[in-house]
Coordinates of C-alpha atoms and ligand atoms in Angstrom, one line a residue:
Chain A
M1 CA -34.4 -20.1 6.0
S2 CA -34.9 -20.5 9.5
N3 CA -32.1 -22.9 9.7
E4 CA -29.9 -20.5 7.9
E5 CA -30.6 -17.6 10.5
K6 CA -29.1 -19.8 13.3
R7 CA -25.9 -19.6 11.7
P8 CA -23.1 -17.8 13.5
T9 CA -22.5 -14.3 12.1
M10 CA -19.5 -13.8 9.9
I11 CA -19.4 -10.1 9.0
D12 CA -21.4 -7.6 10.9
L13 CA -21.5 -3.8 9.7
A14 CA -23.2 -1.4 12.0
R15 CA -23.7 2.1 10.4
V16 CA -20.5 2.2 8.8
S17 CA -19.4 5.3 6.8
K18 CA -16.2 6.1 4.9
T19 CA -15.5 9.5 3.2
F20 CA -12.4 10.4 1.3
P21 CA -11.4 13.9 0.9
P22 CA -12.6 16.5 -0.5
D23 CA -16.2 14.8 0.2
T24 CA -16.3 11.6 -1.7
H25 CA -19.0 9.7 0.5
A26 CA -17.6 6.2 -0.4
L27 CA -19.8 4.6 2.0
D28 CA -22.7 6.0 3.7
D29 CA -24.3 4.5 6.6
V30 CA -24.1 1.1 5.8
S31 CA -25.3 -1.7 8.0
L32 CA -25.2 -5.3 7.0
R33 CA -25.0 -8.9 8.4
I34 CA -23.6 -11.9 6.7
R35 CA -23.9 -15.2 8.2
Q36 CA -21.2 -18.0 8.0
G37 CA -21.4 -20.0 5.0
E38 CA -23.3 -17.4 2.8
M39 CA -22.6 -16.6 -0.6
I40 CA -23.1 -12.9 -1.1
F41 CA -22.6 -11.0 -4.7
L42 CA -22.1 -7.3 -4.0
T43 CA -23.1 -5.4 -7.0
G44 CA -23.3 -1.7 -7.9
Q45 CA -22.0 1.0 -10.6
S46 CA -18.5 1.7 -10.8
G47 CA -17.5 4.0 -7.9
A48 CA -20.5 2.8 -5.7
G49 CA -18.1 1.8 -3.1
K50 CA -17.6 -1.9 -3.5
T51 CA -13.9 -1.9 -3.3
T52 CA -14.1 0.8 -0.4
L53 CA -16.2 -1.9 1.7
L54 CA -14.0 -5.1 1.0
R55 CA -11.0 -2.6 1.9
L56 CA -12.6 -2.3 5.1
L57 CA -13.4 -5.8 6.0
C58 CA -9.8 -6.5 5.6
A59 CA -8.8 -4.0 7.7
I60 CA -6.7 -2.2 4.8
D61 CA -8.4 1.1 5.4
I62 CA -10.5 2.0 8.6
P63 CA -14.1 3.7 8.6
D64 CA -14.7 7.0 9.8
K65 CA -17.8 6.0 11.4
G66 CA -19.6 3.0 12.5
Y67 CA -18.5 -0.8 13.9
I68 CA -17.2 -3.6 12.0
E69 CA -16.9 -7.2 13.3
I70 CA -15.7 -10.4 11.7
A71 CA -15.8 -13.6 12.8
G72 CA -16.5 -12.3 16.3
Q73 CA -13.6 -9.8 16.2
D74 CA -14.0 -6.0 16.7
L75 CA -11.7 -4.5 14.0
S76 CA -11.4 -1.2 15.8
R77 CA -10.3 -3.0 18.9
A78 CA -8.0 -5.7 17.4
T79 CA -4.5 -5.8 18.5
D80 CA -1.9 -6.2 15.9
T81 CA -1.7 -10.1 16.4
E82 CA -5.6 -10.5 16.4
L83 CA -5.8 -8.9 13.1
Q84 CA -3.0 -10.9 11.7
N85 CA -4.4 -14.1 12.8
L86 CA -7.8 -13.1 11.3
R87 CA -6.1 -11.8 7.9
R88 CA -4.8 -15.4 7.7
R89 CA -8.3 -16.8 7.9
I90 CA -9.5 -14.5 5.2
G91 CA -8.5 -14.8 1.3
V92 CA -8.8 -11.7 -0.5
A93 CA -8.6 -11.4 -4.4
Y94 CA -8.1 -7.9 -4.8
Q95 CA -9.0 -5.8 -7.8
D96 CA -5.5 -5.0 -8.7
F97 CA -4.3 -8.5 -8.0
K98 CA -1.5 -7.4 -5.9
L99 CA 0.9 -9.9 -7.4
L100 CA 4.5 -9.9 -7.2
P101 CA 5.5 -9.8 -10.8
D102 CA 9.1 -11.0 -10.4
K103 CA 7.8 -14.2 -8.5
T104 CA 6.7 -17.2 -10.2
V105 CA 3.1 -17.9 -10.0
A106 CA 3.5 -20.7 -7.3
Q107 CA 5.6 -18.4 -5.2
N108 CA 2.8 -15.7 -5.4
I109 CA 0.3 -18.5 -4.3
A110 CA 2.6 -19.7 -1.7
Y111 CA 2.6 -16.4 0.4
S112 CA -0.8 -17.0 1.7
M113 CA 0.0 -20.3 3.2
E114 CA 3.7 -19.8 4.3
V115 CA 2.5 -17.1 6.9
S116 CA 0.2 -19.6 8.5
Y117 CA 3.5 -22.3 8.3
R118 CA 1.9 -24.6 6.1
S119 CA 4.1 -27.7 5.5
R120 CA 5.9 -27.8 2.1
Q121 CA 3.8 -30.7 0.9
F122 CA 0.4 -28.9 1.8
I123 CA 1.7 -25.8 -0.1
R124 CA 2.8 -27.8 -3.2
S125 CA -0.4 -29.9 -3.4
Q126 CA -2.8 -27.2 -2.8
T127 CA -0.7 -24.8 -5.6
E128 CA -1.3 -27.7 -8.1
K129 CA -4.6 -28.4 -7.3
L130 CA -5.9 -24.9 -7.6
L131 CA -3.9 -24.1 -10.6
T132 CA -5.4 -27.5 -12.4
E133 CA -8.8 -26.3 -11.7
L134 CA -8.1 -22.9 -13.0
H135 CA -6.4 -24.2 -16.1
L136 CA -2.9 -22.5 -15.4
L137 CA -0.9 -25.7 -14.2
D138 CA 1.5 -25.1 -16.9
K139 CA 2.1 -21.5 -15.8
M140 CA 3.2 -22.5 -12.6
D141 CA 6.9 -21.7 -12.9
A142 CA 6.4 -18.6 -15.0
P143 CA 6.8 -15.1 -13.5
A144 CA 3.5 -13.7 -12.7
G145 CA 4.6 -10.5 -14.7
C146 CA 4.4 -12.1 -17.9
L147 CA 1.0 -13.5 -17.7
S148 CA -2.2 -12.0 -19.2
R149 CA -4.7 -9.8 -17.2
G150 CA -7.1 -12.8 -17.2
E151 CA -4.1 -15.3 -16.2
Q152 CA -3.0 -12.9 -13.2
Q153 CA -6.7 -12.6 -12.1
R154 CA -6.9 -16.4 -11.7
V155 CA -3.6 -16.7 -9.8
A156 CA -4.9 -13.8 -7.2
I157 CA -8.1 -16.0 -7.1
A158 CA -5.7 -19.5 -6.5
R159 CA -3.7 -17.4 -3.9
A160 CA -7.1 -16.1 -2.1
A161 CA -8.3 -19.5 -1.9
A162 CA -5.2 -21.6 -1.1
N163 CA -4.9 -21.2 2.7
E164 CA -8.6 -22.9 3.0
P165 CA -9.9 -19.3 4.4
E166 CA -13.2 -19.3 6.2
L167 CA -14.1 -16.2 4.5
I168 CA -13.2 -15.3 0.6
L169 CA -13.4 -11.6 -0.5
A170 CA -13.3 -11.3 -4.2
D171 CA -13.1 -7.8 -5.9
E172 CA -14.4 -8.4 -9.2
P173 CA -12.8 -11.5 -10.0
T174 CA -14.3 -12.3 -13.4
G175 CA -13.6 -8.7 -14.8
N176 CA -11.1 -10.1 -17.2
L177 CA -12.3 -13.5 -18.0
D178 CA -14.4 -15.0 -20.8
A179 CA -17.5 -16.9 -20.1
E180 CA -16.0 -20.5 -19.9
T181 CA -13.1 -19.3 -17.5
T182 CA -15.7 -17.5 -15.5
E183 CA -17.3 -20.8 -15.1
L184 CA -14.1 -22.2 -13.7
V185 CA -13.9 -19.5 -11.2
M186 CA -17.6 -19.9 -10.2
Q187 CA -17.1 -23.4 -9.8
L188 CA -14.3 -23.0 -7.6
F189 CA -16.0 -20.7 -5.3
H190 CA -18.9 -23.0 -5.0
R191 CA -16.7 -25.8 -4.0
Y192 CA -15.4 -23.5 -1.1
N193 CA -18.9 -22.4 -0.3
E194 CA -20.1 -26.1 -0.1
Q195 CA -17.1 -26.9 2.1
G196 CA -18.4 -24.0 4.6
A197 CA -16.6 -20.8 3.5
T198 CA -18.4 -17.6 3.4
L199 CA -18.0 -15.6 0.1
L200 CA -18.5 -12.1 -0.7
V201 CA -17.9 -11.5 -4.2
A202 CA -18.0 -7.8 -6.0
T203 CA -19.0 -8.0 -9.4
H204 CA -20.5 -6.3 -12.2
D205 CA -21.2 -9.5 -14.1
H206 CA -25.0 -10.5 -13.9
S207 CA -24.1 -13.8 -15.6
I208 CA -22.6 -15.0 -12.2
Y209 CA -25.1 -14.3 -9.8
D210 CA -27.7 -16.8 -10.3
Y211 CA -26.9 -19.7 -8.1
P212 CA -29.2 -21.3 -5.6
G213 CA -28.9 -19.9 -2.0
S214 CA -26.8 -17.0 -3.0
K215 CA -27.9 -13.6 -1.9
I216 CA -27.4 -10.3 -3.7
I217 CA -26.5 -6.8 -2.1
K218 CA -26.4 -3.7 -4.2
I219 CA -24.9 -0.6 -3.5
E220 CA -25.5 2.6 -4.8
N221 CA -23.6 5.9 -4.1
G222 CA -22.2 4.5 -0.8
R223 CA -25.7 3.4 0.5
L224 CA -27.2 0.0 0.5
A225 CA -29.9 -0.3 -1.9
I226 CA -31.4 -3.5 -1.7
Q227 CA -30.4 -7.0 -0.3
K228 CA -32.3 -10.1 -1.5
P229 CA -31.9 -13.9 -2.2
V230 CA -31.4 -15.1 -5.7
G231 CA -33.2 -17.3 -7.7
T232 CA -34.0 -21.0 -7.2
G233 CA -31.6 -22.6 -9.7
R234 CA -28.7 -21.9 -12.1
K235 CA -29.3 -19.2 -14.7
A236 CA -32.8 -18.3 -13.1
E237 CA -34.4 -15.2 -13.9
T238 CA -32.8 -13.0 -11.3
R239 CA -31.9 -9.5 -12.9
A240 CA -32.3 -7.0 -10.3
Chain B
M1 CA 7.3 -24.4 15.7
M2 CA 9.1 -26.5 13.3
N3 CA 7.3 -25.2 10.2
F4 CA 7.8 -22.0 11.5
L5 CA 11.5 -22.2 11.7
L6 CA 11.5 -23.4 8.5
A7 CA 9.4 -20.8 6.9
V8 CA 11.4 -18.3 8.5
F9 CA 14.9 -19.6 7.1
S10 CA 13.6 -20.0 3.7
Q11 CA 12.2 -16.5 3.7
T12 CA 15.7 -15.6 5.2
W13 CA 17.6 -17.5 2.4
R14 CA 15.4 -15.8 -0.3
S15 CA 15.9 -12.5 0.7
I16 CA 19.6 -13.2 0.9
T17 CA 19.7 -14.6 -2.5
E18 CA 18.0 -11.5 -3.9
T19 CA 19.8 -8.7 -1.9
W20 CA 23.5 -10.2 -1.3
R21 CA 24.9 -7.9 -3.9
S22 CA 24.0 -4.8 -2.0
Q23 CA 24.8 -6.4 1.3
L24 CA 28.3 -6.8 0.1
L25 CA 29.4 -3.1 0.9
S26 CA 28.0 -3.7 4.3
L27 CA 29.9 -7.0 4.8
I28 CA 33.1 -5.6 3.7
T29 CA 32.7 -2.8 6.1
I30 CA 32.0 -4.9 9.0
T31 CA 35.0 -7.0 7.9
L32 CA 37.7 -4.0 7.7
S33 CA 36.2 -2.5 11.2
V34 CA 36.6 -6.0 12.7
L35 CA 40.0 -6.2 11.1
I36 CA 41.1 -2.7 12.5
F37 CA 39.7 -3.4 16.0
T38 CA 41.1 -6.7 16.5
F39 CA 44.6 -5.5 15.1
F40 CA 45.0 -3.1 18.0
Y41 CA 43.4 -5.6 20.6
L42 CA 46.0 -8.0 19.6
V43 CA 48.7 -5.4 19.8
Y44 CA 47.6 -4.6 23.2
V45 CA 47.1 -8.0 24.6
N46 CA 50.8 -8.9 23.3
T47 CA 52.1 -5.7 25.0
L48 CA 50.5 -6.7 28.2
Q49 CA 52.1 -10.0 28.0
L50 CA 55.6 -8.6 27.2
G51 CA 55.2 -6.4 30.6
N52 CA 54.5 -9.7 32.4
R53 CA 57.4 -11.2 31.2
L54 CA 59.7 -8.3 32.2
D55 CA 59.6 -9.2 35.8
N56 CA 63.0 -7.6 37.0
D57 CA 62.5 -4.3 35.5
L58 CA 59.2 -3.8 37.6
R59 CA 60.8 -4.6 40.8
L60 CA 61.4 -1.8 43.2
I61 CA 64.4 -1.8 45.5
V62 CA 64.3 0.1 48.8
Y63 CA 67.7 0.6 50.4
L64 CA 67.8 1.0 54.0
D65 CA 70.3 2.8 56.3
E66 CA 70.3 0.2 58.9
Q67 CA 69.9 -3.5 58.7
P68 CA 66.3 -4.1 60.1
D69 CA 65.6 -6.7 63.0
Q70 CA 62.6 -9.0 62.8
A71 CA 60.5 -6.5 64.4
L72 CA 61.1 -3.8 62.1
Q73 CA 60.9 -6.0 59.1
Q74 CA 57.5 -6.9 60.1
E75 CA 56.7 -3.4 60.6
Y76 CA 57.8 -2.7 56.9
R77 CA 55.9 -5.7 55.6
R78 CA 52.9 -4.4 57.0
K79 CA 53.2 -1.0 55.5
I80 CA 54.1 -2.3 52.2
E81 CA 51.3 -4.7 51.9
K82 CA 48.8 -2.0 52.0
F83 CA 49.7 -1.9 48.2
E84 CA 49.0 -4.5 45.6
V85 CA 52.2 -6.3 45.9
E86 CA 53.3 -10.1 44.8
R87 CA 56.2 -10.7 46.9
I88 CA 58.7 -8.9 49.2
T89 CA 62.1 -10.0 49.9
F90 CA 64.5 -8.4 52.7
V91 CA 68.2 -8.4 51.4
S92 CA 70.5 -8.2 54.3
K93 CA 74.1 -6.7 53.7
L94 CA 75.8 -10.0 53.6
E95 CA 73.5 -11.4 51.2
A96 CA 73.8 -8.1 49.0
Y97 CA 77.7 -8.7 49.3
D98 CA 77.3 -12.3 48.0
R99 CA 75.3 -11.4 45.2
F100 CA 77.6 -8.7 44.2
K101 CA 80.4 -11.1 44.4
A102 CA 78.6 -13.7 42.3
Q103 CA 78.1 -11.2 39.7
L104 CA 81.7 -10.6 39.6
K105 CA 83.0 -13.9 38.9
E106 CA 86.5 -14.0 38.1
S107 CA 87.2 -10.5 38.8
D108 CA 85.9 -10.7 42.5
D109 CA 89.5 -10.0 43.8
V110 CA 88.9 -6.3 43.8
L111 CA 86.6 -7.2 46.9
K112 CA 89.5 -8.6 49.0
D113 CA 90.1 -5.3 50.8
V114 CA 86.5 -4.1 51.1
P115 CA 84.5 -4.8 54.2
K116 CA 81.8 -7.5 53.8
D117 CA 79.0 -5.0 54.8
F118 CA 79.8 -2.1 52.6
L119 CA 76.6 -2.7 50.7
P120 CA 73.3 -1.3 52.5
S121 CA 70.6 -4.1 53.2
S122 CA 67.3 -3.5 51.3
I123 CA 63.9 -4.5 50.6
E124 CA 62.9 -5.9 47.0
I125 CA 59.3 -5.3 46.2
Y126 CA 57.4 -6.9 43.1
P127 CA 54.4 -4.9 42.6
R128 CA 51.5 -7.0 41.3
R129 CA 51.6 -6.7 37.5
S130 CA 48.4 -5.2 36.7
L131 CA 47.9 -1.9 34.8
H132 CA 46.3 -0.3 38.1
S133 CA 49.5 -1.1 40.3
L134 CA 51.6 0.1 37.5
A135 CA 49.9 3.3 37.1
Q136 CA 50.5 3.6 40.9
L137 CA 54.3 2.8 40.7
K138 CA 55.1 6.4 41.3
D139 CA 53.1 7.2 44.2
F140 CA 54.4 3.9 45.7
S141 CA 57.9 4.6 45.4
D142 CA 57.1 8.2 46.9
Y143 CA 55.7 6.8 49.9
L144 CA 58.4 4.1 50.2
A145 CA 60.9 6.9 50.4
K146 CA 59.2 8.6 53.1
L147 CA 59.2 5.5 55.5
P148 CA 61.8 5.8 58.3
G149 CA 65.2 4.4 57.6
V150 CA 64.9 4.6 53.8
L151 CA 67.9 5.9 52.0
K152 CA 66.6 5.6 48.6
V153 CA 64.0 3.7 46.2
Q154 CA 65.1 2.5 43.0
Y155 CA 63.1 1.2 39.9
G156 CA 63.3 1.2 36.3
R157 CA 61.3 4.7 36.3
E158 CA 62.1 5.9 32.8
W159 CA 61.4 2.5 31.4
V160 CA 58.3 1.6 33.3
E161 CA 56.7 4.9 32.7
R162 CA 57.4 5.0 29.1
F163 CA 56.0 1.3 28.8
Y164 CA 52.9 2.2 30.8
S165 CA 52.0 5.4 28.9
F166 CA 52.6 3.4 25.6
V167 CA 50.2 0.6 27.2
Q168 CA 47.9 3.8 28.1
L169 CA 47.9 5.0 24.6
L170 CA 47.2 1.6 23.0
R171 CA 44.2 1.1 25.3
V172 CA 42.8 4.4 24.1
V173 CA 43.3 3.3 20.5
V174 CA 41.6 0.0 21.3
L175 CA 38.6 1.6 22.9
L176 CA 38.4 4.1 20.0
S177 CA 38.5 1.4 17.3
G178 CA 36.1 -0.4 19.4
T179 CA 33.6 2.3 19.4
L180 CA 34.3 2.9 15.6
L181 CA 33.4 -0.8 15.4
I182 CA 30.2 -0.5 17.2
L183 CA 29.3 2.8 15.3
T184 CA 30.1 1.4 11.8
T185 CA 28.6 -1.9 12.5
T186 CA 25.2 -0.5 13.6
F187 CA 25.1 2.2 10.8
M188 CA 26.0 -0.4 8.2
I189 CA 23.4 -3.0 9.5
G190 CA 20.7 -0.2 9.3
H191 CA 21.7 0.7 6.0
S192 CA 21.4 -2.6 4.7
I193 CA 18.2 -3.3 6.3
R194 CA 16.9 -0.1 4.6
L195 CA 18.2 -1.4 1.4
T196 CA 16.4 -4.8 2.0
V197 CA 13.2 -3.0 3.0
F198 CA 13.2 -0.9 -0.1
S199 CA 14.1 -3.7 -2.4
R200 CA 11.4 -5.8 -1.0
K201 CA 8.9 -3.0 -0.1
R202 CA 6.1 -4.8 -2.2
E203 CA 6.6 -8.3 -1.1
L204 CA 6.5 -6.7 2.6
E205 CA 3.1 -5.0 2.0
L206 CA 1.9 -8.4 0.6
L207 CA 3.1 -10.2 3.6
R208 CA 1.1 -7.8 5.9
L209 CA -2.2 -8.2 3.4
V210 CA -2.2 -12.1 3.9
G211 CA -1.4 -11.5 7.8
A212 CA 2.2 -12.4 8.2
S213 CA 3.0 -12.0 12.2
N214 CA 5.6 -9.4 13.2
S215 CA 8.3 -12.1 13.9
Y216 CA 7.5 -13.7 10.6
I217 CA 8.5 -10.5 9.0
R218 CA 11.2 -9.5 11.5
V219 CA 13.2 -12.6 12.1
P220 CA 14.6 -12.9 8.9
F221 CA 15.8 -9.3 9.0
F222 CA 17.5 -10.2 12.5
L223 CA 19.2 -13.4 10.9
E224 CA 20.5 -11.4 8.1
G225 CA 22.1 -9.2 10.6
A226 CA 23.3 -12.1 12.6
L227 CA 25.0 -13.7 9.5
L228 CA 26.4 -10.4 8.4
G229 CA 28.0 -10.2 11.9
A230 CA 29.4 -13.7 11.9
F231 CA 30.4 -13.5 8.3
G232 CA 31.9 -10.3 8.7
S233 CA 33.9 -11.0 12.0
T234 CA 35.2 -14.3 10.6
A235 CA 36.6 -12.7 7.4
G236 CA 38.3 -9.8 9.6
L237 CA 39.6 -12.4 11.8
S238 CA 40.9 -14.3 8.8
A239 CA 42.4 -11.3 7.4
L240 CA 44.4 -10.6 10.6
Y241 CA 45.7 -13.8 10.9
L242 CA 47.1 -13.9 7.8
L243 CA 48.6 -10.4 8.3
F244 CA 49.8 -12.0 11.7
R245 CA 51.7 -14.9 9.7
W246 CA 53.1 -12.4 7.5
I247 CA 54.6 -10.0 10.0
Q248 CA 55.9 -13.2 11.9
G249 CA 57.4 -14.7 8.7
N250 CA 59.2 -11.1 8.0
F251 CA 60.1 -9.8 11.1
A252 CA 59.8 -11.7 13.9
A253 CA 62.8 -13.9 12.9
Q254 CA 65.1 -10.9 13.5
A255 CA 63.6 -10.1 16.9
A256 CA 64.8 -11.8 19.9
Q257 CA 62.2 -14.8 19.8
S258 CA 62.5 -15.2 23.6
M259 CA 61.7 -11.7 24.4
F260 CA 59.3 -10.8 22.1
A261 CA 57.2 -13.8 21.0
F262 CA 54.3 -12.4 19.5
S263 CA 51.1 -14.5 19.9
F264 CA 47.7 -15.1 18.1
F265 CA 44.5 -14.7 20.1
S266 CA 43.4 -17.9 21.9
A267 CA 40.6 -20.2 20.4
S268 CA 38.2 -18.8 23.3
T269 CA 39.1 -15.1 22.4
L270 CA 38.4 -15.6 18.8
L271 CA 35.2 -17.2 19.5
A272 CA 34.3 -14.4 22.0
I273 CA 35.0 -11.9 19.0
I274 CA 32.9 -13.6 16.6
V275 CA 29.9 -14.2 19.0
L276 CA 30.0 -10.6 20.2
S277 CA 30.0 -9.3 16.6
T278 CA 27.3 -11.5 15.6
L279 CA 25.1 -10.4 18.6
L280 CA 26.0 -6.7 18.0
C281 CA 24.8 -7.0 14.2
A282 CA 21.7 -8.9 15.4
G283 CA 21.1 -6.4 17.9
G284 CA 21.5 -3.7 15.5
S285 CA 19.0 -5.2 12.9
F286 CA 16.6 -5.7 15.5
V287 CA 16.6 -1.9 16.5
S288 CA 16.8 -0.7 12.9
I289 CA 13.7 -3.2 11.7
R290 CA 11.6 -1.9 14.6
K291 CA 12.4 1.6 13.7
I292 CA 11.8 1.3 9.7
L293 CA 9.0 -1.0 9.8
S294 CA 7.6 0.3 12.8
I295 CA 6.6 -3.3 14.2
Ligands
ATP1 N1 -8.2 6.5 -1.6 C1 -8.8 7.1 -1.9 N2 -9.1 8.5 -2.2 C2 -9.9 9.3 -2.8 N3 -11.4 8.9 -3.3 C3 -11.4 7.4 -3.4 C4 -10.3 6.4 -2.7 N4 -10.8 5.2 -3.1 C5 -11.9 5.3 -3.3 N5 -12.3 6.5 -3.5 C6 -13.5 7.1 -4.3 O1 -14.6 6.1 -3.6 C7 -15.6 5.9 -4.3 C8 -16.0 4.5 -4.3 O2 -14.7 3.7 -4.8 P1 -14.7 2.2 -5.0 O3 -13.3 1.9 -5.5 O4 -15.1 1.5 -3.8 O5 -15.6 1.9 -6.1 P2 -16.2 0.5 -6.8 O6 -17.6 0.1 -6.5 O7 -15.2 -0.7 -6.4 O8 -16.1 1.0 -8.2 P3 -15.4 -0.3 -9.3 O9 -16.7 -1.0 -9.7 O10 -14.9 0.7 -10.4 O11 -14.1 -1.0 -8.9 C9 -15.0 6.4 -5.9 O12 -15.9 7.6 -6.1 C10 -13.6 6.7 -5.5 O13 -13.5 7.6 -6.4
MG2 MG1 -13.7 -1.6 -7.2

């Protein structure tokens, strides 16, 4: 563990609160530090505040109180350009996917790479690689709107991972998937984690947390409940 | 940089292929505005050229009661040159007589009994053929009439004044249609950008989410505006050229060719009109995209 402590901080939250009118305390005084290369599972009941936390991390929302730093960048002080640069280094798979239904699967995935001015070949090969990995290669040129929920979810994950981000935020990435496909997604996440990416996965799915070296963070009613490392091996006894 | 340009061009191309139908109206409006403006401008330019060709009618003749000696000629010259003049010629009594005789040709025997100095000497003044000096022609002739020794000042007053007010009117029309061009163009550009933003709303939101830079979002709109301007002005000028050929084919044959040779814009004027329209549209789109997307 001492080795891990030396790694630089990827996400730093200090006393962050977010209230929605009239008085939903979606997040209440949350402090949290996530280091580079960590794999974190964010759990909690529906409505606990997981999505809210992820939205704050990618600066879609701003906190009412508290301080958020990502990769050394203070979000409240970041200029437009700094924020845009940061977003290009973060891959986000949204709970509602945010796919463009009229565009093809390949075009949807390409967006995250085009904004970083990646070459055509890179975009092409990366798209093919990810779609192969997620068993979606045959849907590459289909409009995203025609896909099933589970397929759309995988496209959203592929888009989040395509630009080789340093940080992947995934909101309920396996919500619509069967056990087998869930396994594909988790393998992908692990591959990225092994290559050094930090992963923060919000999930209800108990079956996916039991990987070595990963951590669980639980939120209850907007408050941080527990943070603990998960077991020592795959499918170990880790029920919280 | 290379990749930036590629990405931006493909963005632009994608946006155009998706929204060209709604852009058509803007394109037609820009084409028409350019056509109207350039039509009046062409008429204006040709009218000015016509004025340039009508040298003699712009000549002022100042009749003097005495034949001026060298010193007096210098004196007159000094006073006249305070105005914008191109050329001053002194015509002596004898020269006037010779000219008159030449004009009469065979019937010059009527001059048999007339003394050779019966015509007054005069000064012929050719004012510079600029609008400014044309506008001052009346003041100029009043000034000349008050000089000592001047009998009478003569010029094609009626004609010149009418011509001048026609040119003035044309100038106002050109300015008005130019203003109309600028207004409609910027309005249509703003309108078409609003349409594009509306139809690409979700895509633009996604672009923000994945961290597209402001210029990545803005430049395609800018290019779209510039293309609208370039195509619109080219189409407008082409329509004007067709109109010009048609008028030439149908009317110019009857008109005295030498006197009223209507000519089209030079290549550099054409280029300038296209470049200016393109810049105008690009600028308009730049302003409206900043306003609409607030970036
Ligand atoms: N824009 C909003 N306006 C009002 N209330 C909101 C808004 N967004 C979230 N909330 C509320 O904040 C609380 C936390 O919501 P959040 O979406 O973060 O939950 P979650 O943990 O992601 O739940 P789930 O597991 O169902 O996705 C909920 O009570 C929700 O109703
Ligand atoms: Mg949620």
